[in-house]
mmCIF file of C-alpha atoms in Angstrom:
data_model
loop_
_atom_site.group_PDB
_atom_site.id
_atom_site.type_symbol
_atom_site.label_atom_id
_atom_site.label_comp_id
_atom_site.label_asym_id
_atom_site.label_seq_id
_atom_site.Cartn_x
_atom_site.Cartn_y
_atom_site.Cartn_z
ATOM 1 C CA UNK A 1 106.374 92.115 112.226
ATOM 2 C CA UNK A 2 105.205 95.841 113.092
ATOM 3 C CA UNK A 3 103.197 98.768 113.817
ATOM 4 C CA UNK A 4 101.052 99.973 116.848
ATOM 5 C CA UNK A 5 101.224 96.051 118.696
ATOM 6 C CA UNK A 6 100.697 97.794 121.993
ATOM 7 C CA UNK A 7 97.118 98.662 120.854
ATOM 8 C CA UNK A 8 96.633 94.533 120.609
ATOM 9 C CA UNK A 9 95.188 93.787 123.686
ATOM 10 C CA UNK A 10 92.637 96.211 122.938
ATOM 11 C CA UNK A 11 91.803 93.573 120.655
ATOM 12 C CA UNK A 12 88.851 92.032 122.834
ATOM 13 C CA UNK A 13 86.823 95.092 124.315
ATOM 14 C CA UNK A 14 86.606 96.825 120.473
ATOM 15 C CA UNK A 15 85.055 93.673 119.471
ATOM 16 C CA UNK A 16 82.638 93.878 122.391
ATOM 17 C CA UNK A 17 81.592 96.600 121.102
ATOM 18 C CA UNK A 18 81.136 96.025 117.753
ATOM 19 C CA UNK A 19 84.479 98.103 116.751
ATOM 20 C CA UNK A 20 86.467 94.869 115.073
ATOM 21 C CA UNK A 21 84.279 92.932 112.695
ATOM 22 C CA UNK A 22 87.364 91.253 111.755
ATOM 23 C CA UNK A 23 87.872 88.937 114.353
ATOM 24 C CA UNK A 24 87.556 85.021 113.513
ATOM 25 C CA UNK A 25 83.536 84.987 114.944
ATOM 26 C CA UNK A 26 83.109 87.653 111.760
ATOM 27 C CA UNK A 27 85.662 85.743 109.000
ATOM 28 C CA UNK A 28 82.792 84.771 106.448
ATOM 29 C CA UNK A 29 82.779 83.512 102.896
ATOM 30 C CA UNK A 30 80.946 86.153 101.439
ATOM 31 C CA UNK A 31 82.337 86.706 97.298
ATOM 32 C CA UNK A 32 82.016 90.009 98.052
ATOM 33 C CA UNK A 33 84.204 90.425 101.054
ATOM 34 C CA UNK A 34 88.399 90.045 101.683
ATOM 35 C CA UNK A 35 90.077 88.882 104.568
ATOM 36 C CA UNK A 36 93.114 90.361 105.395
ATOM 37 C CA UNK A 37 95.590 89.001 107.970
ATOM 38 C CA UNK A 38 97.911 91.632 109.798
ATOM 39 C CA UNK A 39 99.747 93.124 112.861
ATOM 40 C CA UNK A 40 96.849 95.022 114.653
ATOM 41 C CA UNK A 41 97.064 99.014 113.347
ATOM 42 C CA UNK A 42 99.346 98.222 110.650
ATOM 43 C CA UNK A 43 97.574 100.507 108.340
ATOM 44 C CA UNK A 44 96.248 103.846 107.734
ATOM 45 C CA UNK A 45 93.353 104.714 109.619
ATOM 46 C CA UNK A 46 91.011 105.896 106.321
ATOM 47 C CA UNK A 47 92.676 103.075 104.040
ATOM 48 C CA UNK A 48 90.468 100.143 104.333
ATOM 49 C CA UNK A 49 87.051 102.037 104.915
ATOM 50 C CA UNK A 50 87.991 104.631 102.044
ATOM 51 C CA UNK A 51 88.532 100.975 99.913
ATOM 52 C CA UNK A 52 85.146 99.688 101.093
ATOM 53 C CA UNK A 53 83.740 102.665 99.959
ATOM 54 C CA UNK A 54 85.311 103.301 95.876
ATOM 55 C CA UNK A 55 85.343 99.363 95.581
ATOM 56 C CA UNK A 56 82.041 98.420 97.088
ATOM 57 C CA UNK A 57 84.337 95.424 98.985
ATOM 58 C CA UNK A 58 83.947 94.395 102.732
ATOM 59 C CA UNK A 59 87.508 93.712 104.655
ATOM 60 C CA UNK A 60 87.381 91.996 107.335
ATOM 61 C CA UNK A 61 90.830 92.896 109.123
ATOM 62 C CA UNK A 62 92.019 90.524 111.063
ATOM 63 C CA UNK A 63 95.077 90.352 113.821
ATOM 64 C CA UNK A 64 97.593 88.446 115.065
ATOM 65 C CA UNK A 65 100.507 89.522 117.496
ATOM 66 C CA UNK A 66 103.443 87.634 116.489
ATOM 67 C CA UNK A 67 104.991 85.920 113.233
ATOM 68 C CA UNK A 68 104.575 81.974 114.896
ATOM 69 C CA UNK A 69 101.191 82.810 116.012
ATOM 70 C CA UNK A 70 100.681 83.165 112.127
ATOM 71 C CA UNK A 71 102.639 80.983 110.921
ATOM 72 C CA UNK A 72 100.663 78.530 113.537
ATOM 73 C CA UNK A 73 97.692 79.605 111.971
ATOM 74 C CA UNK A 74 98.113 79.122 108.309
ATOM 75 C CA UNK A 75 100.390 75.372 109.062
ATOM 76 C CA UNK A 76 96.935 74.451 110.847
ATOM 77 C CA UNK A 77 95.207 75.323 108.130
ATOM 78 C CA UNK A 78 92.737 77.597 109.908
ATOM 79 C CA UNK A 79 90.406 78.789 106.471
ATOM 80 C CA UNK A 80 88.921 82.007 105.422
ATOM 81 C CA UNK A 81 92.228 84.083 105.140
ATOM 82 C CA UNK A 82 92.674 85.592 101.666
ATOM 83 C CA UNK A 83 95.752 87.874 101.957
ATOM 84 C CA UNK A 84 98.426 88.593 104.723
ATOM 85 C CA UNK A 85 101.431 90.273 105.544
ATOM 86 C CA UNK A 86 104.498 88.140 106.298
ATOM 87 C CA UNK A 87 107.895 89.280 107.516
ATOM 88 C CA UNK A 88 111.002 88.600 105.314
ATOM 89 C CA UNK A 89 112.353 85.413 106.775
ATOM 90 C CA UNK A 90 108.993 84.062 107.145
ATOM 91 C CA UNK A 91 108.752 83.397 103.493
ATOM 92 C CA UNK A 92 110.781 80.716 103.217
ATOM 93 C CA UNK A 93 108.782 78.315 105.861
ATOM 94 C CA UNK A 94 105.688 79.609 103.882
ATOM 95 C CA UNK A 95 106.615 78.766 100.173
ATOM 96 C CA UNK A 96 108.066 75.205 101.732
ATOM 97 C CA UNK A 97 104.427 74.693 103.603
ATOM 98 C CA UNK A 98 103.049 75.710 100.028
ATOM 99 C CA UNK A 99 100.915 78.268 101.344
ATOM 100 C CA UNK A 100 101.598 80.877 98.936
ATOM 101 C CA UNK A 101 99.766 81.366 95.561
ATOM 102 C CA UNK A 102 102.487 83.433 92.906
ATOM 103 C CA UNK A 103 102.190 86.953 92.397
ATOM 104 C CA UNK A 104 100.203 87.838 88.905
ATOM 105 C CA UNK A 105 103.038 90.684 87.821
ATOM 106 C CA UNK A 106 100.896 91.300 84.680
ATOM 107 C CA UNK A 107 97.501 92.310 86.657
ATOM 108 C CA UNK A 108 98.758 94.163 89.045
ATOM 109 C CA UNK A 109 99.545 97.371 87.423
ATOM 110 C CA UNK A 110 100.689 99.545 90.759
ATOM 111 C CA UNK A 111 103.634 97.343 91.575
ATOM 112 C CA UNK A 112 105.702 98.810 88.994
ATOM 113 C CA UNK A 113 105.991 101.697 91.571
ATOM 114 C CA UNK A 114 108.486 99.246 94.126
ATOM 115 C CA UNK A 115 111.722 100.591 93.986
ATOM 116 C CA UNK A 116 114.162 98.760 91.775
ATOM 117 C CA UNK A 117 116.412 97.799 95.506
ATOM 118 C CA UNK A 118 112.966 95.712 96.596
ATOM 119 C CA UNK A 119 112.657 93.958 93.412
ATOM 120 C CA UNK A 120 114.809 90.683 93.380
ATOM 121 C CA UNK A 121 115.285 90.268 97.575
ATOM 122 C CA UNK A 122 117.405 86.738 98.625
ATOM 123 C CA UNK A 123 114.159 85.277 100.050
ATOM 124 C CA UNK A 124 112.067 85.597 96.878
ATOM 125 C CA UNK A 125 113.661 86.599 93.842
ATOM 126 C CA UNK A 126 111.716 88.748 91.090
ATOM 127 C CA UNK A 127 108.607 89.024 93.486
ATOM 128 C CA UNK A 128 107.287 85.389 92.849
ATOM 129 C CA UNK A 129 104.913 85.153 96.013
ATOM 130 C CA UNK A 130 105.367 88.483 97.602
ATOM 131 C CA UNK A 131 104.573 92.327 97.513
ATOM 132 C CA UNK A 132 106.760 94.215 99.412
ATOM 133 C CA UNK A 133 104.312 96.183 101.611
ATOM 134 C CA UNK A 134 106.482 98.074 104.496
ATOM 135 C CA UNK A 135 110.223 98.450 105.873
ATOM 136 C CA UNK A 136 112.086 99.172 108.853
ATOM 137 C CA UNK A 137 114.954 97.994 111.346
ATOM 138 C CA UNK A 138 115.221 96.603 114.685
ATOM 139 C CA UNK A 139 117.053 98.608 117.067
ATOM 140 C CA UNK A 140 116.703 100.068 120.944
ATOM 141 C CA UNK A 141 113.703 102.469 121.763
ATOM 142 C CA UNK A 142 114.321 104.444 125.485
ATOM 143 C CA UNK A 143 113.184 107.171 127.149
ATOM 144 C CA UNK A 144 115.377 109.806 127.751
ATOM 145 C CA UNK A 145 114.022 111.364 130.820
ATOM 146 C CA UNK A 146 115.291 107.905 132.331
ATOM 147 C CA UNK A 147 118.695 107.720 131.782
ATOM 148 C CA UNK A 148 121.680 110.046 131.716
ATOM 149 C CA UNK A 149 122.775 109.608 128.267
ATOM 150 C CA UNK A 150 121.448 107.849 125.297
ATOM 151 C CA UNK A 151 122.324 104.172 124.765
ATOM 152 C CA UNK A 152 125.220 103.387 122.376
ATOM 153 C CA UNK A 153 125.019 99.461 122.805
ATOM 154 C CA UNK A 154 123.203 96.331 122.544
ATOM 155 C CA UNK A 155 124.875 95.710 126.075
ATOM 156 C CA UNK A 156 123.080 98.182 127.626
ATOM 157 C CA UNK A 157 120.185 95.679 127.629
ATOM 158 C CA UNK A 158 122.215 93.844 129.769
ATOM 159 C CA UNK A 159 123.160 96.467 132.127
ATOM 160 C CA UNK A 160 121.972 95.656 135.662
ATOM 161 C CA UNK A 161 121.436 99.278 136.396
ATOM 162 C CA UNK A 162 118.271 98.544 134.183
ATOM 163 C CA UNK A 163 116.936 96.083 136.156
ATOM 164 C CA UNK A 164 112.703 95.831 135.867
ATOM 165 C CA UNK A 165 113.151 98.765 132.757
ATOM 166 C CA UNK A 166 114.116 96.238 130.152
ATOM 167 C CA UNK A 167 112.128 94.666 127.260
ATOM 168 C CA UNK A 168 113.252 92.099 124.716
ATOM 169 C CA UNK A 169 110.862 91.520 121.342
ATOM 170 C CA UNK A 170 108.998 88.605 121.410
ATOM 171 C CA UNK A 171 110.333 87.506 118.788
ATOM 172 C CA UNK A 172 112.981 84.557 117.856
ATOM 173 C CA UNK A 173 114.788 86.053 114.810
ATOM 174 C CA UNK A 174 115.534 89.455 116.720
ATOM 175 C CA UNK A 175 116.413 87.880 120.144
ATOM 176 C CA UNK A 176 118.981 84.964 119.078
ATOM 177 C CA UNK A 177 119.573 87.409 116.220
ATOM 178 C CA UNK A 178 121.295 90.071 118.482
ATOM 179 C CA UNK A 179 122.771 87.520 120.982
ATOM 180 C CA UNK A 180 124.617 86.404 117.740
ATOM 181 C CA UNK A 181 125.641 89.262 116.893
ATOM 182 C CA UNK A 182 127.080 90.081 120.638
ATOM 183 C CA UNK A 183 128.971 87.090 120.308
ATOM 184 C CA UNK A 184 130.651 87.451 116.949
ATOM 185 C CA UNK A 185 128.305 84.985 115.336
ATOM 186 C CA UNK A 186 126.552 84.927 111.716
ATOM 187 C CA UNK A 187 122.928 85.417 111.394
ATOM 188 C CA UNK A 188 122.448 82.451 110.105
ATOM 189 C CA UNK A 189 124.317 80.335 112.244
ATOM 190 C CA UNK A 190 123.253 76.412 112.452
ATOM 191 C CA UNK A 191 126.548 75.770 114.416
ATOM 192 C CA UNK A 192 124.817 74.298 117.940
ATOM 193 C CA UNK A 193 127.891 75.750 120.321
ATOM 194 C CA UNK A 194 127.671 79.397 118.450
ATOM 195 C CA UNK A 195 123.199 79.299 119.434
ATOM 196 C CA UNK A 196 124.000 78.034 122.889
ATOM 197 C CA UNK A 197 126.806 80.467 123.726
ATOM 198 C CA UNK A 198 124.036 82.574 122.051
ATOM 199 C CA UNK A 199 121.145 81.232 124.521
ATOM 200 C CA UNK A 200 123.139 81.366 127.527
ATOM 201 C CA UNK A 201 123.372 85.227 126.930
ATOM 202 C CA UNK A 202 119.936 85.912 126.587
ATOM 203 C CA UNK A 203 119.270 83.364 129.853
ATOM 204 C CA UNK A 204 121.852 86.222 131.338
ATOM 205 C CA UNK A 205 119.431 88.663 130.554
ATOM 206 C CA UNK A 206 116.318 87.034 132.356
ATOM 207 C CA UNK A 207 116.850 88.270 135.638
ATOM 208 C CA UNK A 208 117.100 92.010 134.428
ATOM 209 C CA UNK A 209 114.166 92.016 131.719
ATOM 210 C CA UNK A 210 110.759 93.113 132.897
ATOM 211 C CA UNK A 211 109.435 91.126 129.860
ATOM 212 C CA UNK A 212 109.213 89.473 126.557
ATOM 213 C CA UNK A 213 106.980 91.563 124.255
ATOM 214 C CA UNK A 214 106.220 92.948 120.638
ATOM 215 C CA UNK A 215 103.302 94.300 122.085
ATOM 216 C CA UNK A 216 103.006 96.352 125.422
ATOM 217 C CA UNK A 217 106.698 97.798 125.012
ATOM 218 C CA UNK A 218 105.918 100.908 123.259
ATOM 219 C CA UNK A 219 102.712 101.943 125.978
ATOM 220 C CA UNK A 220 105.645 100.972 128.600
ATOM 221 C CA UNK A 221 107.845 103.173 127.080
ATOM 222 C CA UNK A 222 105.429 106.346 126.772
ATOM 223 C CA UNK A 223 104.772 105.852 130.531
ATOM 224 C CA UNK A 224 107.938 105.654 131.517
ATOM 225 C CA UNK A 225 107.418 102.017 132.983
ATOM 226 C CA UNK A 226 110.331 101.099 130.830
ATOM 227 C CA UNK A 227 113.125 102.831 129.864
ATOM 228 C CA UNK A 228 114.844 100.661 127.631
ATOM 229 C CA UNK A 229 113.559 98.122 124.815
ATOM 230 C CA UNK A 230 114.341 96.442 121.821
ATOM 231 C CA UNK A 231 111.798 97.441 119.607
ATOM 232 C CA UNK A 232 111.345 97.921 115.477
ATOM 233 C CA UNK A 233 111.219 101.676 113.984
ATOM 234 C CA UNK A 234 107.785 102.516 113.353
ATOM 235 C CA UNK A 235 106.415 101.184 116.858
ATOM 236 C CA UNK A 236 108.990 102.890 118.785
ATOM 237 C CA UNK A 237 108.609 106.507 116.798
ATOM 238 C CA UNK A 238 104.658 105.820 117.212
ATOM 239 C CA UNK A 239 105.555 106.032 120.630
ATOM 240 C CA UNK A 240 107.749 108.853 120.502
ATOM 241 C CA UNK A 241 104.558 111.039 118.584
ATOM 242 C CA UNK A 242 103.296 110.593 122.309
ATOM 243 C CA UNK A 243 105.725 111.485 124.436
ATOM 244 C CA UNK A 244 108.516 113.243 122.983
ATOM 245 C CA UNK A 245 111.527 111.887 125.311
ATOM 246 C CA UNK A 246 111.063 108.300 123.183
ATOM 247 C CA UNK A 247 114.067 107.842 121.018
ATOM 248 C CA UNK A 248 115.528 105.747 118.688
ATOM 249 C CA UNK A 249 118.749 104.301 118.025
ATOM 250 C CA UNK A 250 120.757 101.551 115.852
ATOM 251 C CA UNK A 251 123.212 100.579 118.180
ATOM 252 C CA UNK A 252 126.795 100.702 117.498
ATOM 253 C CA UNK A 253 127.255 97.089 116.842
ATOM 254 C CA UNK A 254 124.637 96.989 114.389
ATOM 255 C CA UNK A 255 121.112 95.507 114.032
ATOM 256 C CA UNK A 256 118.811 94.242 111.552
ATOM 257 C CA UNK A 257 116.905 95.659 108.519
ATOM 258 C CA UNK A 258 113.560 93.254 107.358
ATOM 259 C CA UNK A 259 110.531 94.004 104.584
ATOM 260 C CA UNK A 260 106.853 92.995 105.576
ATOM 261 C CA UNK A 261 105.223 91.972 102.534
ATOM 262 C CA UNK A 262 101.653 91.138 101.209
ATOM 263 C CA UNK A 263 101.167 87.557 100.575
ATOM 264 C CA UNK A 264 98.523 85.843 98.728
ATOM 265 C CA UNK A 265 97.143 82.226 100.379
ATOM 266 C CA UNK A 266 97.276 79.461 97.889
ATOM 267 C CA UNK A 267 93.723 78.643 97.299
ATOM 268 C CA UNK A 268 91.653 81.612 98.682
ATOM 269 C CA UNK A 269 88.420 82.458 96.731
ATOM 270 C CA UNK A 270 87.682 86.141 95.744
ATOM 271 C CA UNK A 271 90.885 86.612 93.141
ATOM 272 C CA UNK A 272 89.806 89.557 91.693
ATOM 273 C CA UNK A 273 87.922 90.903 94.876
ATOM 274 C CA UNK A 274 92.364 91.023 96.932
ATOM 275 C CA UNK A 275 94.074 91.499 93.656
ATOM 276 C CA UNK A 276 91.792 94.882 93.376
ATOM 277 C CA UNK A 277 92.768 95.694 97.465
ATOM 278 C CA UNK A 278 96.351 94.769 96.651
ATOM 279 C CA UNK A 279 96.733 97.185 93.446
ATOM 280 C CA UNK A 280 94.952 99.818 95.889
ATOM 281 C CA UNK A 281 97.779 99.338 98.530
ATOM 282 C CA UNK A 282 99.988 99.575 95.851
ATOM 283 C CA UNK A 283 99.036 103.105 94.316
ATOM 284 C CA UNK A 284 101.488 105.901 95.717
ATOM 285 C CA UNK A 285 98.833 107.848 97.581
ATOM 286 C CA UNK A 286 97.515 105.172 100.010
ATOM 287 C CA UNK A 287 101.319 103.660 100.280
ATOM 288 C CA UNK A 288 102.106 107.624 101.270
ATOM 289 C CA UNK A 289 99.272 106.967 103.672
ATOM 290 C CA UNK A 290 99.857 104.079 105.377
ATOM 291 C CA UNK A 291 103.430 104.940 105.864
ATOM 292 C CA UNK A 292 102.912 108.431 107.109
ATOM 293 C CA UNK A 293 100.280 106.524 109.846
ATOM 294 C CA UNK A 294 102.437 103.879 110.885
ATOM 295 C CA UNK A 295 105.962 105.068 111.002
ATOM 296 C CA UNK A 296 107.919 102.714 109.189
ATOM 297 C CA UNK A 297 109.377 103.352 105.538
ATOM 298 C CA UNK A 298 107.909 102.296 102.114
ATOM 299 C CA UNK A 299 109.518 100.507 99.718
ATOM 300 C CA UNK A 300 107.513 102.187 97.325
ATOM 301 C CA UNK A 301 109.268 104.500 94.988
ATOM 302 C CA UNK A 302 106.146 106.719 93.612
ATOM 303 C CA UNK A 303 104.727 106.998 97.307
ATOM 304 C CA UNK A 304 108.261 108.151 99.134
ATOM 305 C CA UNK A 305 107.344 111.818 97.439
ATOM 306 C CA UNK A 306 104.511 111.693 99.062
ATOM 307 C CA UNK A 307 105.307 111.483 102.584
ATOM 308 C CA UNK A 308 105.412 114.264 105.386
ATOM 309 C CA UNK A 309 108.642 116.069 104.628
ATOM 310 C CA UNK A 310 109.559 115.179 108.470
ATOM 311 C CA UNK A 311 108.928 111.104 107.862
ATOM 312 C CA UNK A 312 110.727 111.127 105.115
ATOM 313 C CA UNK A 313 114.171 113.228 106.218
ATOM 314 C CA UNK A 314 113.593 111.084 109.151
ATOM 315 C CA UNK A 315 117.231 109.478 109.411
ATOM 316 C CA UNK A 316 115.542 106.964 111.982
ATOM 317 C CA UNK A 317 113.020 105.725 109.869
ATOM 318 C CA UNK A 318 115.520 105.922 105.988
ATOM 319 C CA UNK A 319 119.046 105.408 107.954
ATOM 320 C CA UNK A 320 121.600 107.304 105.983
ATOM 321 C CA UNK A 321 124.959 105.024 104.405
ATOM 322 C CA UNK A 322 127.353 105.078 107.249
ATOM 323 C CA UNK A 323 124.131 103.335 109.539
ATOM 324 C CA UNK A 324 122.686 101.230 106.799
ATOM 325 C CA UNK A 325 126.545 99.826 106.601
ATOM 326 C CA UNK A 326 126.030 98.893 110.132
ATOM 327 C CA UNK A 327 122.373 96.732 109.369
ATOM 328 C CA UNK A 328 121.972 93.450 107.346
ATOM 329 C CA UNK A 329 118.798 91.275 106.469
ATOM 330 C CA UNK A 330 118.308 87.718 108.072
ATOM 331 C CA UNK A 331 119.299 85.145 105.886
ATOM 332 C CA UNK A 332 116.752 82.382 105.246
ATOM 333 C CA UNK A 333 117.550 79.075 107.480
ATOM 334 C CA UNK A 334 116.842 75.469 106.072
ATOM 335 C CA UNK A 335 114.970 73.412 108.096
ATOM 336 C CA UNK A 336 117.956 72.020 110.295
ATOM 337 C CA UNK A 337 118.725 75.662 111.276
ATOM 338 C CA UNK A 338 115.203 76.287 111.997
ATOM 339 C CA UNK A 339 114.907 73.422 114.613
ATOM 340 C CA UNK A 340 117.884 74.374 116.133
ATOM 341 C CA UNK A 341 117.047 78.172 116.445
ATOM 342 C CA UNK A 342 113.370 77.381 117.823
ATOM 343 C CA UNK A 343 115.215 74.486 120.217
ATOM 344 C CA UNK A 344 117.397 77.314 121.352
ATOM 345 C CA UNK A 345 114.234 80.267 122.026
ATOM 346 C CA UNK A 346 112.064 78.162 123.577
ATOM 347 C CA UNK A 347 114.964 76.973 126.028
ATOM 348 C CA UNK A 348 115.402 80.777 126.340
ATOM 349 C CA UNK A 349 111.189 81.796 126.803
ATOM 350 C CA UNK A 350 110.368 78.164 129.171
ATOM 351 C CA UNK A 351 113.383 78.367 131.519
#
């Protein structure tokens, strides 16, 4: 779900140039080379090369720029993909497809180091088919300089004063998600009249938005082009390393908390060749790494001491008790809830 998206439509001229090997014209079958499927950026800069280099592996790092674009991918069955990071509610749909291969506890010696509150989440208990890899919430990124006081309120995404300055994620779970939550609805909802009252909001919204994106937001928000946006942790603080009048906030109604996590695809080649880059993502240094790169908290226990003493005491990125009261994980929805909630976005994104 996360990291530097905005960088993904520089996607196409680095491979011109030779600067993404990963893309799908690259994805080979080579025994000595893993292909890894993730948010563009979603990594430390020196991680994969520095891996290449100790393990004598070739990654091929490949990108996509939303969950259903993966999800797409993998249903299709689109080859060639080894390992890949997944967000929380995602892994439901994925075990169902049986696209998942289970989790080898006993080789991989590094994920000990996941902190005991990671260890046994609702949408895959005791770790079967995931690796908790990142963490973060979902709450409203803006830019100071633009408005007279910080937002309190998911309703100031609604506020016509805000018109052309807006973004929404494009992203189901978090859109319906905080319509629901406007409305006094649960997270999970399959009730039909509580996601229409919920689509009719968001269909409220359209005329003030500027767009639909998980991608663009955060260079929109550096510029100034936008000056309010739902937007996850990481990619909003990212943004607020550029230009220091970015903020953060959990609004007062709440929001939601999720975990990305490594997955392993059911039937790849090259075992040993991911398992080894998995235990290596896993050791506290290069979680410490990746996390002080990308913004966004790890759920590893070992690699929190690690971390830049101002990431870490970062109340934005590890909310403190009275605002991690306030956030709640998505639920996993069986397959009638799933139609229904897809029904509902795409009524939301077409009209």
């Amino acid at each position: 779900m996360r990291a530097t998206r905005r960088d993904f439509l520089r996607i196409a001229a680095l491979a011109a140039v030779g600067g993404l090997p990963a893309l799908e014209a690259c994805r080979g079958r080579d025994p000595n080379t893993v292909n890894f499927f993730n948010w563009f950026n979603y990594i430390g800069k020196e991680t994969l090369p520095r891996f290449e280099k100790e393990a004598g592996i070739k990654v091929n790092y490949e990108v996509y720029s939303s969950e259903e674009e993966m999800f797409s991918k993998l249903k299709a069955g689109v080859r060639g993909y080894d390992l890949f990071v997944a967000t929380d509610y995602m892994i439901p749909r994925l075990k169902a497809m049986r696209l998942l291969d289970p989790v080898p506890h006993d080789i991989l010696k590094n994920l000990r180091r996941i902190a005991p509150r990671f260890r046994d989440p609702s949408y895959d208990p005791g770790l079967l088919y995931t690796i908790p890899y990142l963490w973060g919430t979902t709450g409203i990124g803006y830019n100071a300089r633009k408005l007279a006081k910080p937002p309190q309120s998911w309703w100031s995404l609604w506020d016509e004063r805000y018109k052309g300055r807006v973004s929404m994620l494009d992203n189901l779970r978090d859109g319906i998600g905080v319509a629901l939550l406007l409305t006094g609805s649960p997270l999970d909802s399959k009730d039909p009249a509580q996601l229409e009252k919920a689509r009719d909001l968001l269909l409220k919204q359209r005329g003030i938005l500027k767009q639909y994106s998980s991608s663009t937001f955060v260079d929109d928000l550096v510029s100034g082009e936008l000056w309010l946006a739902q937007g996850w942790s990481g990619d909003v603080l990212q943004a607020a390393r550029e230009n220091t009048h970015v903020d953060y906030v959990i609004p007062k109604e709440g929001s939601f908390i999720w975990v990305d996590s490594l997955c392993l695809i059911r039937g790849a080649g090259r075992r040993a060749e991911v398992l080894r880059l998995v235990d290596y993502l896993l050791s506290p240094e290069v979680g410490a790494e990746i996390s002080n790169s990308v913004r966004y908290a790890t759920p590893n226990a070992e690699a929190i001491k690690r971390l830049e003493p101002t990431l870490r005491n970062d109340p934005r990125v590890y909310p403190p008790p009275a605002v991690e009261a306030r956030l709640q994980f998505y639920a996993p929805l069986d397959p009638e809830a799933d139609e229904l909630w897809n029904r509902a976005w795409q009524e939301v994104k077409i009209l």
